[in-house]
PDB file of C-alpha atoms in Angstrom:
ATOM      1  CA  MET T   1      -0.122  -0.040  -0.081  1.00  0.00           C
ATOM      2  CA  PRO T   2       1.631   3.607  -1.103  1.00  0.00           C
ATOM      3  CA  LYS T   3       2.649   5.306   1.814  1.00  0.00           C
ATOM      4  CA  ARG T   4       0.790   8.490   0.438  1.00  0.00           C
ATOM      5  CA  ALA T   5      -2.258   6.380   0.145  1.00  0.00           C
ATOM      6  CA  LEU T   6      -2.347   5.227   3.871  1.00  0.00           C
ATOM      7  CA  ILE T   7      -1.440   8.830   5.197  1.00  0.00           C
ATOM      8  CA  GLN T   8      -3.764  10.693   3.298  1.00  0.00           C
ATOM      9  CA  ALA T   9      -6.577   8.477   2.096  1.00  0.00           C
ATOM     10  CA  ARG T  10      -6.601   5.841   4.449  1.00  0.00           C
ATOM     11  CA  PRO T  11      -5.598   7.532   7.787  1.00  0.00           C
ATOM     12  CA  TYR T  12      -8.201   5.231   9.757  1.00  0.00           C
ATOM     13  CA  LEU T  13      -5.811   2.620   8.556  1.00  0.00           C
ATOM     14  CA  LEU T  14      -2.817   4.695  10.110  1.00  0.00           C
ATOM     15  CA  PHE T  15      -4.398   5.512  12.857  1.00  0.00           C
ATOM     16  CA  SER T  16      -5.604   1.520  13.667  1.00  0.00           C
ATOM     17  CA  LEU T  17      -2.037   0.427  12.992  1.00  0.00           C
ATOM     18  CA  VAL T  18      -0.713   2.927  15.642  1.00  0.00           C
ATOM     19  CA  ALA T  19      -3.040   1.938  18.171  1.00  0.00           C
ATOM     20  CA  ALA T  20      -2.912  -1.876  17.502  1.00  0.00           C
ATOM     21  CA  ILE T  21       1.187  -1.581  17.989  1.00  0.00           C
ATOM     22  CA  LEU T  22       0.620   0.824  21.463  1.00  0.00           C
ATOM     23  CA  TYR T  23      -1.676  -1.545  22.564  1.00  0.00           C
ATOM     24  CA  TRP T  24       0.755  -4.727  21.810  1.00  0.00           C
ATOM     25  CA  ILE T  25       3.694  -2.360  23.805  1.00  0.00           C
ATOM     26  CA  TYR T  26       1.780  -1.497  26.866  1.00  0.00           C
ATOM     27  CA  ALA T  27      -0.502  -4.814  27.386  1.00  0.00           C
ATOM     28  CA  ASP T  28       1.796  -5.956  29.896  1.00  0.00           C
ATOM     29  CA  GLU T  29       3.107  -2.659  31.694  1.00  0.00           C
ATOM     30  CA  ASN T  30       1.738  -0.952  34.507  1.00  0.00           C
ATOM     31  CA  VAL T  31      -0.954   1.035  33.058  1.00  0.00           C
ATOM     32  CA  GLY T  32      -4.466   1.496  34.370  1.00  0.00           C
ATOM     33  CA  GLY T  33      -7.200  -1.057  33.432  1.00  0.00           C
ATOM     34  CA  LEU T  34      -9.610   1.138  31.926  1.00  0.00           C
ATOM     35  CA  TYR T  35      -7.181   3.141  29.959  1.00  0.00           C
ATOM     36  CA  LEU T  36      -5.514  -0.418  28.322  1.00  0.00           C
ATOM     37  CA  THR T  37      -9.368  -1.782  27.792  1.00  0.00           C
ATOM     38  CA  LEU T  38     -10.470   1.182  25.890  1.00  0.00           C
ATOM     39  CA  LEU T  39      -6.805   1.358  23.813  1.00  0.00           C
ATOM     40  CA  LYS T  40      -7.558  -2.773  23.055  1.00  0.00           C
ATOM     41  CA  GLY T  41     -10.991  -1.772  21.470  1.00  0.00           C
ATOM     42  CA  VAL T  42      -9.630   1.308  19.264  1.00  0.00           C
ATOM     43  CA  PRO T  43      -7.657  -0.356  16.291  1.00  0.00           C
ATOM     44  CA  LEU T  44     -11.120  -2.352  15.599  1.00  0.00           C
ATOM     45  CA  ALA T  45     -13.304   0.627  15.911  1.00  0.00           C
ATOM     46  CA  LEU T  46     -11.260   2.395  13.418  1.00  0.00           C
ATOM     47  CA  LEU T  47     -11.231  -0.557  11.081  1.00  0.00           C
ATOM     48  CA  ALA T  48     -15.158  -0.346  11.046  1.00  0.00           C
ATOM     49  CA  VAL T  49     -14.999   3.478  10.331  1.00  0.00           C
ATOM     50  CA  TYR T  50     -12.570   2.682   7.459  1.00  0.00           C
ATOM     51  CA  ALA T  51     -15.178   0.230   5.963  1.00  0.00           C
ATOM     52  CA  LEU T  52     -18.006   2.814   6.449  1.00  0.00           C
ATOM     53  CA  VAL T  53     -16.149   5.356   4.626  1.00  0.00           C
ATOM     54  CA  ARG T  54     -14.403   3.357   2.035  1.00  0.00           C
ATOM     55  CA  HIS T  55     -17.766   1.968   0.894  1.00  0.00           C
ATOM     56  CA  HIS T  56     -21.210   2.623   1.197  1.00  0.00           C
ATOM     57  CA  SER T  57     -22.774  -0.737   0.083  1.00  0.00           C
ATOM     58  CA  THR T  58     -24.373  -3.396   2.305  1.00  0.00           C
ATOM     59  CA  ASP T  59     -21.321  -5.439   2.320  1.00  0.00           C
ATOM     60  CA  ALA T  60     -19.230  -2.774   3.494  1.00  0.00           C
ATOM     61  CA  LYS T  61     -21.724  -2.140   6.439  1.00  0.00           C
ATOM     62  CA  MET T  62     -22.007  -5.843   7.286  1.00  0.00           C
ATOM     63  CA  LEU T  63     -17.972  -5.798   7.324  1.00  0.00           C
ATOM     64  CA  ALA T  64     -18.104  -2.779   9.815  1.00  0.00           C
ATOM     65  CA  GLY T  65     -20.349  -4.479  11.863  1.00  0.00           C
ATOM     66  CA  VAL T  66     -17.750  -7.447  11.982  1.00  0.00           C
ATOM     67  CA  MET T  67     -15.428  -4.948  12.937  1.00  0.00           C
ATOM     68  CA  ALA T  68     -17.327  -2.895  15.475  1.00  0.00           C
ATOM     69  CA  LEU T  69     -18.308  -6.285  17.199  1.00  0.00           C
ATOM     70  CA  GLY T  70     -14.587  -7.284  16.987  1.00  0.00           C
ATOM     71  CA  SER T  71     -13.800  -4.005  19.282  1.00  0.00           C
ATOM     72  CA  LEU T  72     -16.695  -4.865  21.445  1.00  0.00           C
ATOM     73  CA  GLY T  73     -15.406  -8.225  21.759  1.00  0.00           C
ATOM     74  CA  ASP T  74     -11.881  -7.072  22.203  1.00  0.00           C
ATOM     75  CA  MET T  75     -13.148  -4.723  25.731  1.00  0.00           C
ATOM     76  CA  GLY T  76     -15.407  -7.134  26.702  1.00  0.00           C
ATOM     77  CA  VAL T  77     -13.263 -10.316  27.213  1.00  0.00           C
ATOM     78  CA  GLU T  78     -10.990  -7.699  29.879  1.00  0.00           C
ATOM     79  CA  ILE T  79     -14.400  -7.476  31.940  1.00  0.00           C
ATOM     80  CA  ASP T  80     -16.370 -10.665  31.636  1.00  0.00           C
ATOM     81  CA  TRP T  81     -15.332 -13.312  29.020  1.00  0.00           C
ATOM     82  CA  PHE T  82     -19.043 -14.180  28.338  1.00  0.00           C
ATOM     83  CA  TRP T  83     -20.098 -11.211  26.985  1.00  0.00           C
ATOM     84  CA  GLY T  84     -16.700 -10.796  25.080  1.00  0.00           C
ATOM     85  CA  GLY T  85     -16.810 -13.994  23.462  1.00  0.00           C
ATOM     86  CA  ALA T  86     -20.648 -13.760  22.817  1.00  0.00           C
ATOM     87  CA  ALA T  87     -19.648 -10.599  20.986  1.00  0.00           C
ATOM     88  CA  PHE T  88     -17.043 -12.434  18.867  1.00  0.00           C
ATOM     89  CA  PHE T  89     -19.695 -15.007  18.104  1.00  0.00           C
ATOM     90  CA  LEU T  90     -21.946 -12.498  16.947  1.00  0.00           C
ATOM     91  CA  GLY T  91     -19.402 -10.836  14.419  1.00  0.00           C
ATOM     92  CA  HIS T  92     -18.344 -14.435  13.256  1.00  0.00           C
ATOM     93  CA  ALA T  93     -22.406 -14.807  12.505  1.00  0.00           C
ATOM     94  CA  VAL T  94     -22.377 -11.508  10.506  1.00  0.00           C
ATOM     95  CA  ALA T  95     -19.058 -12.596   8.644  1.00  0.00           C
ATOM     96  CA  ILE T  96     -20.258 -16.070   7.808  1.00  0.00           C
ATOM     97  CA  GLY T  97     -23.401 -13.887   6.213  1.00  0.00           C
ATOM     98  CA  LEU T  98     -21.348 -11.656   4.834  1.00  0.00           C
ATOM     99  CA  TYR T  99     -18.838 -14.247   2.638  1.00  0.00           C
ATOM    100  CA  LEU T 100     -21.631 -16.655   2.023  1.00  0.00           C
ATOM    101  CA  ARG T 101     -23.370 -13.411  -0.063  1.00  0.00           C
ATOM    102  CA  HIS T 102     -20.255 -14.292  -2.479  1.00  0.00           C
ATOM    103  CA  ARG T 103     -19.764 -18.003  -2.390  1.00  0.00           C
ATOM    104  CA  ARG T 104     -17.325 -18.557  -5.063  1.00  0.00           C
ATOM    105  CA  PRO T 105     -18.955 -20.670  -7.963  1.00  0.00           C
ATOM    106  CA  ALA T 106     -16.486 -23.569  -7.915  1.00  0.00           C
ATOM    107  CA  LEU T 107     -13.818 -25.099  -5.492  1.00  0.00           C
ATOM    108  CA  ALA T 108     -11.206 -27.114  -6.514  1.00  0.00           C
ATOM    109  CA  SER T 109     -10.941 -30.828  -4.663  1.00  0.00           C
ATOM    110  CA  SER T 110      -7.979 -29.412  -2.156  1.00  0.00           C
ATOM    111  CA  GLN T 111      -9.773 -26.234  -1.232  1.00  0.00           C
ATOM    112  CA  LYS T 112     -13.059 -28.007  -0.425  1.00  0.00           C
ATOM    113  CA  VAL T 113     -10.874 -30.757   2.191  1.00  0.00           C
ATOM    114  CA  LEU T 114      -9.595 -27.438   3.824  1.00  0.00           C
ATOM    115  CA  VAL T 115     -13.017 -25.524   4.079  1.00  0.00           C
ATOM    116  CA  VAL T 116     -14.472 -28.838   5.525  1.00  0.00           C
ATOM    117  CA  ALA T 117     -11.506 -29.024   7.745  1.00  0.00           C
ATOM    118  CA  LEU T 118     -11.434 -25.543   9.136  1.00  0.00           C
ATOM    119  CA  LEU T 119     -15.123 -25.827   9.645  1.00  0.00           C
ATOM    120  CA  LEU T 120     -15.141 -29.517  11.720  1.00  0.00           C
ATOM    121  CA  VAL T 121     -11.606 -29.398  12.377  1.00  0.00           C
ATOM    122  CA  THR T 122     -11.513 -25.932  14.527  1.00  0.00           C
ATOM    123  CA  PRO T 123     -14.275 -26.561  17.366  1.00  0.00           C
ATOM    124  CA  VAL T 124     -12.912 -29.658  18.017  1.00  0.00           C
ATOM    125  CA  VAL T 125      -9.363 -28.676  18.531  1.00  0.00           C
ATOM    126  CA  SER T 126     -10.889 -25.586  20.287  1.00  0.00           C
ATOM    127  CA  TRP T 127     -12.483 -27.920  22.698  1.00  0.00           C
ATOM    128  CA  LEU T 128      -9.488 -30.014  23.260  1.00  0.00           C
ATOM    129  CA  LEU T 129      -6.770 -27.251  24.050  1.00  0.00           C
ATOM    130  CA  SER T 130      -9.433 -25.436  26.140  1.00  0.00           C
ATOM    131  CA  GLY T 131     -10.898 -28.580  28.206  1.00  0.00           C
ATOM    132  CA  SER T 132     -14.290 -26.211  28.010  1.00  0.00           C
ATOM    133  CA  LEU T 133     -17.398 -27.420  25.989  1.00  0.00           C
ATOM    134  CA  ASP T 134     -18.469 -23.779  25.716  1.00  0.00           C
ATOM    135  CA  VAL T 135     -15.402 -23.104  24.105  1.00  0.00           C
ATOM    136  CA  GLY T 136     -15.957 -25.556  21.546  1.00  0.00           C
ATOM    137  CA  PHE T 137     -19.159 -24.451  20.718  1.00  0.00           C
ATOM    138  CA  TYR T 138     -17.703 -20.824  20.387  1.00  0.00           C
ATOM    139  CA  GLY T 139     -14.993 -22.602  17.975  1.00  0.00           C
ATOM    140  CA  LEU T 140     -18.125 -23.737  15.579  1.00  0.00           C
ATOM    141  CA  ALA T 141     -18.570 -19.927  14.732  1.00  0.00           C
ATOM    142  CA  LEU T 142     -15.138 -19.514  14.508  1.00  0.00           C
ATOM    143  CA  GLY T 143     -14.633 -22.501  12.124  1.00  0.00           C
ATOM    144  CA  GLY T 144     -17.668 -21.363  10.043  1.00  0.00           C
ATOM    145  CA  MET T 145     -16.597 -18.085   9.383  1.00  0.00           C
ATOM    146  CA  ALA T 146     -12.774 -19.246   8.677  1.00  0.00           C
ATOM    147  CA  ALA T 147     -14.564 -22.041   6.091  1.00  0.00           C
ATOM    148  CA  ALA T 148     -17.001 -19.641   4.396  1.00  0.00           C
ATOM    149  CA  ALA T 149     -13.893 -16.844   4.106  1.00  0.00           C
ATOM    150  CA  TRP T 150     -11.928 -19.542   2.299  1.00  0.00           C
ATOM    151  CA  ALA T 151     -14.947 -20.415  -0.077  1.00  0.00           C
ATOM    152  CA  SER T 152     -15.966 -17.127  -0.801  1.00  0.00           C
ATOM    153  CA  SER T 153     -15.119 -15.126  -3.936  1.00  0.00           C
ATOM    154  CA  PHE T 154     -12.769 -12.889  -1.696  1.00  0.00           C
ATOM    155  CA  THR T 155      -9.161 -13.149  -2.565  1.00  0.00           C
ATOM    156  CA  ARG T 156      -7.234 -15.909  -0.399  1.00  0.00           C
ATOM    157  CA  TYR T 157      -4.334 -14.071  -0.040  1.00  0.00           C
ATOM    158  CA  ARG T 158      -5.894 -11.490   1.964  1.00  0.00           C
ATOM    159  CA  VAL T 159      -9.534 -12.547   3.180  1.00  0.00           C
ATOM    160  CA  GLY T 160      -8.685 -15.907   3.083  1.00  0.00           C
ATOM    161  CA  ILE T 161      -5.535 -15.933   5.154  1.00  0.00           C
ATOM    162  CA  GLY T 162      -6.535 -13.160   7.504  1.00  0.00           C
ATOM    163  CA  ALA T 163      -9.570 -15.579   8.520  1.00  0.00           C
ATOM    164  CA  VAL T 164      -6.893 -18.461   9.075  1.00  0.00           C
ATOM    165  CA  LEU T 165      -4.581 -15.763  11.120  1.00  0.00           C
ATOM    166  CA  PHE T 166      -7.833 -15.231  13.418  1.00  0.00           C
ATOM    167  CA  VAL T 167      -8.174 -18.975  13.819  1.00  0.00           C
ATOM    168  CA  ILE T 168      -4.765 -19.154  14.921  1.00  0.00           C
ATOM    169  CA  SER T 169      -4.828 -16.522  17.234  1.00  0.00           C
ATOM    170  CA  ASP T 170      -8.084 -17.940  19.078  1.00  0.00           C
ATOM    171  CA  LEU T 171      -6.232 -21.322  19.245  1.00  0.00           C
ATOM    172  CA  LEU T 172      -3.421 -19.752  21.129  1.00  0.00           C
ATOM    173  CA  ILE T 173      -5.674 -18.496  23.523  1.00  0.00           C
ATOM    174  CA  PHE T 174      -7.302 -21.653  24.064  1.00  0.00           C
ATOM    175  CA  ALA T 175      -3.967 -23.619  24.516  1.00  0.00           C
ATOM    176  CA  ARG T 176      -3.064 -21.010  26.859  1.00  0.00           C
ATOM    177  CA  MET T 177      -6.081 -21.263  28.739  1.00  0.00           C
ATOM    178  CA  GLY T 178      -5.998 -25.039  29.174  1.00  0.00           C
ATOM    179  CA  GLU T 179      -2.260 -24.952  30.124  1.00  0.00           C
ATOM    180  CA  ARG T 180      -1.044 -26.535  27.040  1.00  0.00           C
ATOM    181  CA  ILE T 181       1.446 -24.310  26.026  1.00  0.00           C
ATOM    182  CA  ASP T 182       4.316 -21.908  27.829  1.00  0.00           C
ATOM    183  CA  PRO T 183       2.368 -18.668  28.278  1.00  0.00           C
ATOM    184  CA  TRP T 184       5.203 -16.620  27.081  1.00  0.00           C
ATOM    185  CA  LEU T 185       4.563 -17.729  23.287  1.00  0.00           C
ATOM    186  CA  PRO T 186       0.936 -17.032  23.250  1.00  0.00           C
ATOM    187  CA  ASN T 187       1.597 -13.920  25.116  1.00  0.00           C
ATOM    188  CA  LEU T 188       3.837 -12.736  22.313  1.00  0.00           C
ATOM    189  CA  LEU T 189       1.743 -14.080  19.106  1.00  0.00           C
ATOM    190  CA  ILE T 190      -1.947 -13.651  20.351  1.00  0.00           C
ATOM    191  CA  TRP T 191      -2.333 -10.005  19.453  1.00  0.00           C
ATOM    192  CA  PRO T 192      -0.355  -9.633  16.436  1.00  0.00           C
ATOM    193  CA  THR T 193      -1.747 -12.795  14.463  1.00  0.00           C
ATOM    194  CA  TYR T 194      -5.418 -11.661  15.655  1.00  0.00           C
ATOM    195  CA  TYR T 195      -4.873  -8.025  14.502  1.00  0.00           C
ATOM    196  CA  LEU T 196      -3.252  -8.774  11.258  1.00  0.00           C
ATOM    197  CA  GLY T 197      -6.072 -11.280  10.298  1.00  0.00           C
ATOM    198  CA  GLN T 198      -8.667  -8.535  10.881  1.00  0.00           C
ATOM    199  CA  PHE T 199      -6.409  -5.878   8.941  1.00  0.00           C
ATOM    200  CA  LEU T 200      -6.371  -8.580   5.950  1.00  0.00           C
ATOM    201  CA  ILE T 201     -10.090  -9.330   6.039  1.00  0.00           C
ATOM    202  CA  CYS T 202     -11.115  -5.641   6.263  1.00  0.00           C
ATOM    203  CA  THR T 203      -8.730  -4.227   3.503  1.00  0.00           C
ATOM    204  CA  GLY T 204      -9.293  -7.333   1.445  1.00  0.00           C
ATOM    205  CA  VAL T 205     -13.125  -7.033   1.224  1.00  0.00           C
ATOM    206  CA  ILE T 206     -13.140  -3.317   1.067  1.00  0.00           C
ATOM    207  CA  GLN T 207     -10.417  -3.782  -1.952  1.00  0.00           C
ATOM    208  CA  ALA T 208     -12.457  -6.294  -3.541  1.00  0.00           C
ATOM    209  CA  LEU T 209     -15.698  -4.358  -3.537  1.00  0.00           C
ATOM    210  CA  ARG T 210     -14.244  -0.996  -4.813  1.00  0.00           C
ATOM    211  CA  ARG T 211     -12.458  -2.576  -7.645  1.00  0.00           C
ATOM    212  CA  GLY T 212     -16.040  -4.045  -8.465  1.00  0.00           C
ATOM    213  CA  ASP T 213     -14.708  -7.271  -9.575  1.00  0.00           C
ATOM    214  CA  LEU T 214     -16.500  -9.440  -7.166  1.00  0.00           C
ATOM    215  CA  GLU T 215     -19.570  -9.318  -9.627  1.00  0.00           C
ATOM    216  CA  GLN T 216     -17.393 -11.455 -12.030  1.00  0.00           C
ATOM    217  CA  ARG T 217     -16.184 -14.252  -9.459  1.00  0.00           C
ATOM    218  CA  ARG T 218     -19.589 -14.590  -7.705  1.00  0.00           C
ATOM    219  CA  GLY T 219     -21.803 -17.792  -7.724  1.00  0.00           C
ATOM    220  CA  PRO T 220     -24.509 -18.003 -10.500  1.00  0.00           C
ATOM    221  CA  PHE T 221     -27.290 -17.467  -7.541  1.00  0.00           C
ATOM    222  CA  ALA T 222     -25.858 -14.432  -5.902  1.00  0.00           C
ATOM    223  CA  LYS T 223     -27.932 -11.618  -5.955  1.00  0.00           C
ATOM    224  CA  HIS T 224     -26.916  -8.094  -7.021  1.00  0.00           C
ATOM    225  CA  HIS T 225     -25.717  -5.311  -4.709  1.00  0.00           C
TER     226      HIS T 225
END
């Protein structure tokens, strides 16, 4: 992404990146809990604004909803895991709806295997790592989101990989939760993989919408928006 475009045409992306880096730097520092919680919600909130500003379609509004729910989830888990998880669950549901609106007309056999694996393996691994059935249930939405993203017409190099990074980030959380891994590794990687995944999803979807190339790749039963 050109530097001029990032700073001038897309300031919300720049501010989002800065806020994400600041949160990662100060997450383990002696910063007031409320301030850190609010800072954690800023990066995704700015991505939501970016989605609304850069495109005015229903798809962009759905994407903004996904990012806004992610922001609420980021802050919510710092207060109560249930409500934070509920926000993420709803965000995954909206994302699934968005991706299903742009189903890829045909999938190669290898891609079908990956889609099924993301859908079915993610909740099982989530449950095994965490030891919690509730987390396994959440994994259904997480895996469904990633599977739908991979099967959509949005570019896999951004949206598909972004969704997989989201899955990896959550699996690291569940591994830490179930004490399956030394905590230093998830503490180091959870936020970068999560934020990068959301950033790739947001910019990938908006780029496709602005280019208008989705209409040429969508399935025969998709509606025109």
